[in-house]
Amino acid sequence: MLTRKNKLILLKLLSLFSVVRGYNILIIVLAQYLTSIFILAPHIRLRRVILDPNLFVIVLASAGVIAAGYIINNFYDKEKDLINRPQKTMLDRLVSQQTKLTGYFILNFLSVVLASYVSFRAVLFFSLYIFGIWFYSHKLKKYPIIGNMIASILAITPFFAVFIYYKNFDEVIFVHATFLFLMLMIREMVKDLENLKGDMAQNYKTIPVVYGELASKRIISAFIIASGIPIYLLLTRYEIGLMYLYFYGCLVLLFLFLGALWMSKAKIHYVWLHNILKLIIVVGTLSIVLIDVNMILDRILW
């Protein structure tokens, strides 16, 4: 039987996990490794990729910076989140603001130290990434369009870390990145619709606040239509193996998403739309293995 003290410790650990969005970080770590194995370094022996100490350090540093980013974002959004996500906010408040800020600085410092193991360029990259996340959380996220774009760019930045490491400049990588960027942009704009009440209360100048829900839906619709371009290119111009199943599924889901978007009026509707986008992104991460299923067996035997 757990004592009251042990229960409190477990709750605080759960709170900390909630603040740093541990589930998101695990998905990003998995995505970085799968991207490295199947897209960026498909001709390198599987064991060498997985056991590459430099790649491990880059992924670990990315996880540290992202976790710190969620902490500083939580710090700046504490009043808004109390309106938009009251239950999650109450859980997050089990860890004091001082502890969160201490964790923020420690995680960033350790991430830069880890990056120094790889190269000075890695140190510079992660230092700029840390500054970018802070500047976004402090200033840019309150502005329409630019806040959404910067948030989406920051979300795909960890993939550029491994992209630069492997120096792979194949065109197909940019097409995949474009599709991911568009999905993230749509997700950010749906979040603005979902968080409209809190954004208005805290004077955040998001698209729904400044231009209205109708304008926001039109812009989201334009991005959904635009996402058909990278999907079409990936299905017709590049070899993506069985991953074509994922992109055909995306077309169906995005079509349904578009219809549901225009019928949505309440916050719960936008929460469901947000979850659909999360599903598309997470399944897309796992679907990377479909690019070449036989590759895993072949490379294990190398």
mmCIF file of C-alpha atoms in Angstrom:
data_model
loop_
_atom_site.group_PDB
_atom_site.id
_atom_site.type_symbol
_atom_site.label_atom_id
_atom_site.label_comp_id
_atom_site.label_asym_id
_atom_site.label_seq_id
_atom_site.Cartn_x
_atom_site.Cartn_y
_atom_site.Cartn_z
ATOM 1 C CA MET A 1 0.000 0.000 0.000
ATOM 2 C CA LEU A 2 1.438 3.365 -1.011
ATOM 3 C CA THR A 3 1.894 5.941 1.717
ATOM 4 C CA ARG A 4 0.583 9.495 1.333
ATOM 5 C CA LYS A 5 4.133 10.729 0.728
ATOM 6 C CA ASN A 6 4.760 8.141 -2.015
ATOM 7 C CA LYS A 7 1.432 9.006 -3.679
ATOM 8 C CA LEU A 8 2.420 12.680 -3.679
ATOM 9 C CA ILE A 9 5.787 11.834 -5.275
ATOM 10 C CA LEU A 10 4.058 9.767 -7.964
ATOM 11 C CA LEU A 11 1.592 12.585 -8.644
ATOM 12 C CA LYS A 12 4.452 15.072 -8.980
ATOM 13 C CA LEU A 13 6.263 12.768 -11.397
ATOM 14 C CA LEU A 14 3.042 12.434 -13.393
ATOM 15 C CA SER A 15 2.705 16.229 -13.301
ATOM 16 C CA LEU A 16 6.258 16.662 -14.580
ATOM 17 C CA PHE A 17 5.607 14.113 -17.340
ATOM 18 C CA SER A 18 2.483 16.094 -18.272
ATOM 19 C CA VAL A 19 4.357 19.418 -18.319
ATOM 20 C CA VAL A 20 7.127 18.147 -20.641
ATOM 21 C CA ARG A 21 4.611 16.193 -22.759
ATOM 22 C CA GLY A 22 6.628 12.999 -22.329
ATOM 23 C CA TYR A 23 4.424 11.082 -24.777
ATOM 24 C CA ASN A 24 5.202 13.631 -27.519
ATOM 25 C CA ILE A 25 8.928 13.405 -26.842
ATOM 26 C CA LEU A 26 8.836 9.597 -27.122
ATOM 27 C CA ILE A 27 7.124 9.903 -30.521
ATOM 28 C CA ILE A 28 9.730 12.439 -31.708
ATOM 29 C CA VAL A 29 12.612 10.210 -30.580
ATOM 30 C CA LEU A 30 11.077 7.250 -32.411
ATOM 31 C CA ALA A 31 10.465 9.419 -35.492
ATOM 32 C CA GLN A 32 14.088 10.620 -35.545
ATOM 33 C CA TYR A 33 15.405 7.064 -35.471
ATOM 34 C CA LEU A 34 12.938 5.754 -38.064
ATOM 35 C CA THR A 35 13.676 8.717 -40.338
ATOM 36 C CA SER A 36 17.400 8.033 -39.996
ATOM 37 C CA ILE A 37 17.008 4.318 -40.738
ATOM 38 C CA PHE A 38 14.560 4.433 -43.654
ATOM 39 C CA ILE A 39 14.965 7.874 -45.252
ATOM 40 C CA LEU A 40 18.245 9.587 -44.352
ATOM 41 C CA ALA A 41 20.628 6.632 -44.137
ATOM 42 C CA PRO A 42 18.980 3.667 -45.914
ATOM 43 C CA HIS A 43 22.316 2.274 -47.122
ATOM 44 C CA ILE A 44 24.025 2.237 -43.735
ATOM 45 C CA ARG A 45 23.985 -0.948 -41.697
ATOM 46 C CA LEU A 46 21.029 -0.993 -39.285
ATOM 47 C CA ARG A 47 23.173 -1.755 -36.242
ATOM 48 C CA ARG A 48 25.507 1.116 -37.090
ATOM 49 C CA VAL A 49 22.615 3.575 -37.245
ATOM 50 C CA ILE A 50 21.013 2.407 -34.002
ATOM 51 C CA LEU A 51 24.319 2.252 -32.105
ATOM 52 C CA ASP A 52 25.764 5.442 -33.586
ATOM 53 C CA PRO A 53 26.826 7.492 -30.507
ATOM 54 C CA ASN A 54 26.596 10.796 -32.387
ATOM 55 C CA LEU A 55 23.027 10.106 -33.484
ATOM 56 C CA PHE A 56 22.133 9.048 -29.938
ATOM 57 C CA VAL A 57 23.538 12.319 -28.568
ATOM 58 C CA ILE A 58 21.670 14.388 -31.186
ATOM 59 C CA VAL A 59 18.384 12.620 -30.357
ATOM 60 C CA LEU A 60 18.998 12.969 -26.606
ATOM 61 C CA ALA A 61 19.868 16.668 -26.948
ATOM 62 C CA SER A 62 16.744 17.179 -29.079
ATOM 63 C CA ALA A 63 14.606 15.513 -26.406
ATOM 64 C CA GLY A 64 16.146 17.733 -23.719
ATOM 65 C CA VAL A 65 15.549 20.960 -25.650
ATOM 66 C CA ILE A 66 11.981 19.958 -26.557
ATOM 67 C CA ALA A 67 11.199 19.071 -22.927
ATOM 68 C CA ALA A 68 12.623 22.446 -21.840
ATOM 69 C CA GLY A 69 10.539 24.101 -24.551
ATOM 70 C CA TYR A 70 7.354 22.560 -23.191
ATOM 71 C CA ILE A 71 8.301 23.808 -19.711
ATOM 72 C CA ILE A 72 8.818 27.433 -20.792
ATOM 73 C CA ASN A 73 5.673 27.270 -22.908
ATOM 74 C CA ASN A 74 3.760 25.993 -19.873
ATOM 75 C CA PHE A 75 5.229 28.844 -17.818
ATOM 76 C CA TYR A 76 4.082 31.584 -20.209
ATOM 77 C CA ASP A 77 0.682 29.978 -20.886
ATOM 78 C CA LYS A 78 -0.274 29.206 -17.285
ATOM 79 C CA GLU A 79 -3.177 31.691 -17.185
ATOM 80 C CA LYS A 80 -4.494 30.801 -20.637
ATOM 81 C CA ASP A 81 -4.286 27.059 -19.949
ATOM 82 C CA LEU A 82 -6.257 27.522 -16.737
ATOM 83 C CA ILE A 83 -9.182 28.548 -18.960
ATOM 84 C CA ASN A 84 -8.602 26.154 -21.869
ATOM 85 C CA ARG A 85 -7.365 23.050 -19.989
ATOM 86 C CA PRO A 86 -8.357 23.407 -16.323
ATOM 87 C CA GLN A 87 -7.885 19.731 -15.391
ATOM 88 C CA LYS A 88 -4.446 19.433 -16.986
ATOM 89 C CA THR A 89 -3.416 22.775 -15.465
ATOM 90 C CA MET A 90 -4.348 21.602 -11.961
ATOM 91 C CA LEU A 91 -2.172 18.522 -12.475
ATOM 92 C CA ASP A 92 0.698 20.619 -13.863
ATOM 93 C CA ARG A 93 0.566 22.917 -10.824
ATOM 94 C CA LEU A 94 1.627 20.084 -8.505
ATOM 95 C CA VAL A 95 5.160 21.047 -9.567
ATOM 96 C CA SER A 96 6.130 24.579 -8.512
ATOM 97 C CA GLN A 97 7.047 27.270 -11.032
ATOM 98 C CA GLN A 98 10.509 27.507 -9.459
ATOM 99 C CA THR A 99 11.102 23.785 -9.987
ATOM 100 C CA LYS A 100 9.909 24.065 -13.596
ATOM 101 C CA LEU A 101 12.252 26.976 -14.347
ATOM 102 C CA THR A 102 15.160 25.167 -12.692
ATOM 103 C CA GLY A 103 14.416 22.129 -14.860
ATOM 104 C CA TYR A 104 14.211 24.386 -17.926
ATOM 105 C CA PHE A 105 17.726 25.760 -17.446
ATOM 106 C CA ILE A 106 19.226 22.379 -16.476
ATOM 107 C CA LEU A 107 17.742 20.604 -19.516
ATOM 108 C CA ASN A 108 18.956 23.313 -21.916
ATOM 109 C CA PHE A 109 22.426 23.360 -20.363
ATOM 110 C CA LEU A 110 22.772 19.558 -20.511
ATOM 111 C CA SER A 111 21.523 19.535 -24.126
ATOM 112 C CA VAL A 112 24.204 22.028 -25.212
ATOM 113 C CA VAL A 113 26.864 20.061 -23.316
ATOM 114 C CA LEU A 114 25.733 16.880 -25.077
ATOM 115 C CA ALA A 115 25.813 18.660 -28.446
ATOM 116 C CA SER A 116 29.454 19.620 -27.821
ATOM 117 C CA TYR A 117 30.254 15.890 -28.013
ATOM 118 C CA VAL A 118 29.225 15.926 -31.693
ATOM 119 C CA SER A 119 30.647 19.235 -32.954
ATOM 120 C CA PHE A 120 30.693 22.986 -32.503
ATOM 121 C CA ARG A 121 28.076 23.242 -35.269
ATOM 122 C CA ALA A 122 25.788 21.050 -33.178
ATOM 123 C CA VAL A 123 26.299 23.390 -30.203
ATOM 124 C CA LEU A 124 25.414 26.375 -32.389
ATOM 125 C CA PHE A 125 22.381 24.556 -33.842
ATOM 126 C CA PHE A 126 20.911 23.661 -30.446
ATOM 127 C CA SER A 127 21.739 27.065 -28.953
ATOM 128 C CA LEU A 128 19.755 28.740 -31.744
ATOM 129 C CA TYR A 129 16.982 26.181 -31.310
ATOM 130 C CA ILE A 130 16.748 26.974 -27.582
ATOM 131 C CA PHE A 131 16.602 30.709 -28.315
ATOM 132 C CA GLY A 132 13.978 30.140 -31.037
ATOM 133 C CA ILE A 133 11.705 28.204 -28.670
ATOM 134 C CA TRP A 134 12.037 30.844 -25.939
ATOM 135 C CA PHE A 135 11.381 33.736 -28.352
ATOM 136 C CA TYR A 136 8.356 31.940 -29.776
ATOM 137 C CA SER A 137 6.906 31.233 -26.308
ATOM 138 C CA HIS A 138 7.645 34.745 -25.042
ATOM 139 C CA LYS A 139 6.617 36.806 -28.062
ATOM 140 C CA LEU A 140 5.774 35.245 -31.409
ATOM 141 C CA LYS A 141 3.005 32.823 -30.436
ATOM 142 C CA LYS A 142 0.679 35.732 -29.713
ATOM 143 C CA TYR A 143 0.646 36.847 -33.351
ATOM 144 C CA PRO A 144 -1.546 35.390 -36.131
ATOM 145 C CA ILE A 145 0.002 33.345 -38.965
ATOM 146 C CA ILE A 146 3.634 33.965 -37.940
ATOM 147 C CA GLY A 147 3.043 32.254 -34.585
ATOM 148 C CA ASN A 148 1.570 29.189 -36.313
ATOM 149 C CA MET A 149 4.396 29.063 -38.858
ATOM 150 C CA ILE A 150 7.162 29.363 -36.264
ATOM 151 C CA ALA A 151 5.520 26.707 -34.076
ATOM 152 C CA SER A 152 5.405 24.311 -37.050
ATOM 153 C CA ILE A 153 9.019 25.062 -38.013
ATOM 154 C CA LEU A 154 10.193 24.498 -34.443
ATOM 155 C CA ALA A 155 8.286 21.190 -34.367
ATOM 156 C CA ILE A 156 10.188 19.814 -37.393
ATOM 157 C CA THR A 157 13.576 21.295 -36.396
ATOM 158 C CA PRO A 158 14.708 18.093 -34.566
ATOM 159 C CA PHE A 159 14.476 16.271 -37.908
ATOM 160 C CA PHE A 160 16.771 18.845 -39.491
ATOM 161 C CA ALA A 161 19.326 18.005 -36.794
ATOM 162 C CA VAL A 162 19.633 14.420 -38.073
ATOM 163 C CA PHE A 163 19.181 15.608 -41.659
ATOM 164 C CA ILE A 164 22.272 17.831 -41.324
ATOM 165 C CA TYR A 165 24.181 15.066 -39.553
ATOM 166 C CA TYR A 166 23.705 12.592 -42.423
ATOM 167 C CA LYS A 167 24.132 15.298 -45.123
ATOM 168 C CA ASN A 168 21.389 13.677 -47.201
ATOM 169 C CA PHE A 169 19.883 16.209 -49.601
ATOM 170 C CA ASP A 170 17.568 13.928 -51.593
ATOM 171 C CA GLU A 171 14.513 15.710 -52.981
ATOM 172 C CA VAL A 172 12.104 13.187 -51.452
ATOM 173 C CA ILE A 173 13.165 14.300 -47.953
ATOM 174 C CA PHE A 174 11.949 17.832 -48.620
ATOM 175 C CA VAL A 175 8.646 16.509 -49.947
ATOM 176 C CA HIS A 176 8.115 14.463 -46.763
ATOM 177 C CA ALA A 177 9.083 17.528 -44.704
ATOM 178 C CA THR A 178 6.606 19.705 -46.618
ATOM 179 C CA PHE A 179 3.760 17.284 -45.908
ATOM 180 C CA LEU A 180 4.673 17.176 -42.210
ATOM 181 C CA PHE A 181 4.950 20.973 -42.070
ATOM 182 C CA LEU A 182 1.459 21.360 -43.551
ATOM 183 C CA MET A 183 -0.016 18.859 -41.084
ATOM 184 C CA LEU A 184 1.597 20.758 -38.219
ATOM 185 C CA MET A 185 0.315 24.083 -39.550
ATOM 186 C CA ILE A 186 -3.215 22.699 -39.733
ATOM 187 C CA ARG A 187 -2.881 21.301 -36.216
ATOM 188 C CA GLU A 188 -1.667 24.651 -34.837
ATOM 189 C CA MET A 189 -4.573 26.490 -36.440
ATOM 190 C CA VAL A 190 -7.109 23.958 -35.144
ATOM 191 C CA LYS A 191 -5.581 24.429 -31.678
ATOM 192 C CA ASP A 192 -6.266 28.160 -32.029
ATOM 193 C CA LEU A 193 -9.943 27.388 -32.679
ATOM 194 C CA GLU A 194 -9.950 24.964 -29.762
ATOM 195 C CA ASN A 195 -8.344 27.534 -27.418
ATOM 196 C CA LEU A 196 -10.338 30.550 -28.614
ATOM 197 C CA LYS A 197 -11.831 31.363 -25.217
ATOM 198 C CA GLY A 198 -8.508 31.453 -23.373
ATOM 199 C CA ASP A 199 -6.738 33.297 -26.204
ATOM 200 C CA MET A 200 -9.365 36.053 -26.159
ATOM 201 C CA ALA A 201 -9.140 36.371 -22.371
ATOM 202 C CA GLN A 202 -5.336 36.704 -22.481
ATOM 203 C CA ASN A 203 -5.283 38.970 -25.551
ATOM 204 C CA TYR A 204 -3.515 36.503 -27.859
ATOM 205 C CA LYS A 205 -3.765 37.769 -31.448
ATOM 206 C CA THR A 206 -4.500 34.421 -33.107
ATOM 207 C CA ILE A 207 -6.317 34.102 -36.433
ATOM 208 C CA PRO A 208 -9.745 33.230 -34.897
ATOM 209 C CA VAL A 209 -9.411 36.120 -32.425
ATOM 210 C CA VAL A 210 -8.358 38.732 -34.992
ATOM 211 C CA TYR A 211 -10.164 37.595 -38.150
ATOM 212 C CA GLY A 212 -12.860 35.250 -36.869
ATOM 213 C CA GLU A 213 -13.583 31.517 -37.068
ATOM 214 C CA LEU A 214 -14.763 31.680 -40.683
ATOM 215 C CA ALA A 215 -11.437 33.114 -41.904
ATOM 216 C CA SER A 216 -9.576 30.509 -39.855
ATOM 217 C CA LYS A 217 -11.588 27.674 -41.438
ATOM 218 C CA ARG A 218 -10.881 29.042 -44.912
ATOM 219 C CA ILE A 219 -7.138 29.147 -44.279
ATOM 220 C CA ILE A 220 -7.168 25.630 -42.797
ATOM 221 C CA SER A 221 -9.092 24.408 -45.851
ATOM 222 C CA ALA A 222 -6.443 25.968 -48.123
ATOM 223 C CA PHE A 223 -3.687 24.125 -46.234
ATOM 224 C CA ILE A 224 -5.615 20.833 -46.481
ATOM 225 C CA ILE A 225 -5.923 21.277 -50.248
ATOM 226 C CA ALA A 226 -2.227 22.233 -50.444
ATOM 227 C CA SER A 227 -1.270 19.028 -48.592
ATOM 228 C CA GLY A 228 -2.567 17.116 -51.612
ATOM 229 C CA ILE A 229 0.486 18.306 -53.579
ATOM 230 C CA PRO A 230 3.177 16.497 -51.516
ATOM 231 C CA ILE A 231 0.865 13.483 -51.196
ATOM 232 C CA TYR A 232 0.462 13.351 -54.984
ATOM 233 C CA LEU A 233 4.230 13.672 -55.516
ATOM 234 C CA LEU A 234 5.016 10.961 -52.979
ATOM 235 C CA LEU A 235 2.483 8.611 -54.558
ATOM 236 C CA THR A 236 3.550 9.186 -58.169
ATOM 237 C CA ARG A 237 7.185 10.311 -58.327
ATOM 238 C CA TYR A 238 9.004 8.566 -55.495
ATOM 239 C CA GLU A 239 9.492 5.020 -54.286
ATOM 240 C CA ILE A 240 7.805 4.818 -50.882
ATOM 241 C CA GLY A 241 7.012 1.102 -50.742
ATOM 242 C CA LEU A 242 3.911 0.157 -48.789
ATOM 243 C CA MET A 243 3.751 3.625 -47.261
ATOM 244 C CA TYR A 244 1.421 4.476 -50.135
ATOM 245 C CA LEU A 245 -1.300 2.849 -47.991
ATOM 246 C CA TYR A 246 -0.751 5.515 -45.355
ATOM 247 C CA PHE A 247 -1.027 8.387 -47.841
ATOM 248 C CA TYR A 248 -4.200 7.004 -49.415
ATOM 249 C CA GLY A 249 -5.594 6.748 -45.888
ATOM 250 C CA CYS A 250 -4.543 10.373 -45.303
ATOM 251 C CA LEU A 251 -6.498 11.497 -48.346
ATOM 252 C CA VAL A 252 -9.649 9.856 -46.977
ATOM 253 C CA LEU A 253 -9.128 11.232 -43.455
ATOM 254 C CA LEU A 254 -8.345 14.746 -44.683
ATOM 255 C CA PHE A 255 -11.458 14.722 -46.874
ATOM 256 C CA LEU A 256 -13.584 13.725 -43.869
ATOM 257 C CA PHE A 257 -11.676 16.236 -41.734
ATOM 258 C CA LEU A 258 -12.523 19.039 -44.174
ATOM 259 C CA GLY A 259 -16.236 18.242 -44.011
ATOM 260 C CA ALA A 260 -16.172 17.988 -40.215
ATOM 261 C CA LEU A 261 -14.273 21.279 -39.952
ATOM 262 C CA TRP A 262 -17.056 23.241 -41.614
ATOM 263 C CA MET A 263 -19.693 21.599 -39.441
ATOM 264 C CA SER A 264 -17.764 22.250 -36.211
ATOM 265 C CA LYS A 265 -19.007 24.948 -33.860
ATOM 266 C CA ALA A 266 -18.117 23.942 -30.293
ATOM 267 C CA LYS A 267 -14.777 23.374 -28.572
ATOM 268 C CA ILE A 268 -15.378 19.616 -28.322
ATOM 269 C CA HIS A 269 -15.607 19.448 -32.125
ATOM 270 C CA TYR A 270 -12.203 21.106 -32.501
ATOM 271 C CA VAL A 271 -10.748 18.768 -29.870
ATOM 272 C CA TRP A 272 -11.852 15.818 -32.024
ATOM 273 C CA LEU A 273 -10.352 17.430 -35.137
ATOM 274 C CA HIS A 274 -7.108 18.002 -33.237
ATOM 275 C CA ASN A 275 -7.052 14.328 -32.247
ATOM 276 C CA ILE A 276 -7.542 13.287 -35.891
ATOM 277 C CA LEU A 277 -4.467 15.326 -36.849
ATOM 278 C CA LYS A 278 -2.488 13.775 -33.995
ATOM 279 C CA LEU A 279 -3.506 10.354 -35.309
ATOM 280 C CA ILE A 280 -2.339 11.259 -38.826
ATOM 281 C CA ILE A 281 1.047 12.438 -37.522
ATOM 282 C CA VAL A 282 1.628 9.511 -35.132
ATOM 283 C CA VAL A 283 0.545 6.855 -37.648
ATOM 284 C CA GLY A 284 2.739 8.589 -40.227
ATOM 285 C CA THR A 285 5.703 8.169 -37.895
ATOM 286 C CA LEU A 286 5.039 4.445 -37.475
ATOM 287 C CA SER A 287 4.327 4.037 -41.208
ATOM 288 C CA ILE A 288 7.898 5.007 -42.110
ATOM 289 C CA VAL A 289 8.800 1.322 -41.678
ATOM 290 C CA LEU A 290 6.501 0.550 -44.635
ATOM 291 C CA ILE A 291 8.909 2.280 -47.021
ATOM 292 C CA ASP A 292 10.860 -0.964 -47.147
ATOM 293 C CA VAL A 293 9.719 -3.746 -44.817
ATOM 294 C CA ASN A 294 12.389 -6.135 -46.140
ATOM 295 C CA MET A 295 15.092 -3.574 -45.396
ATOM 296 C CA ILE A 296 15.062 -4.392 -41.700
ATOM 297 C CA LEU A 297 15.732 -8.113 -42.244
ATOM 298 C CA ASP A 298 18.330 -7.453 -44.925
ATOM 299 C CA ARG A 299 20.238 -4.880 -42.879
ATOM 300 C CA ILE A 300 20.196 -6.973 -39.708
ATOM 301 C CA LEU A 301 22.084 -9.644 -41.640
ATOM 302 C CA TRP A 302 24.732 -7.228 -42.973
#
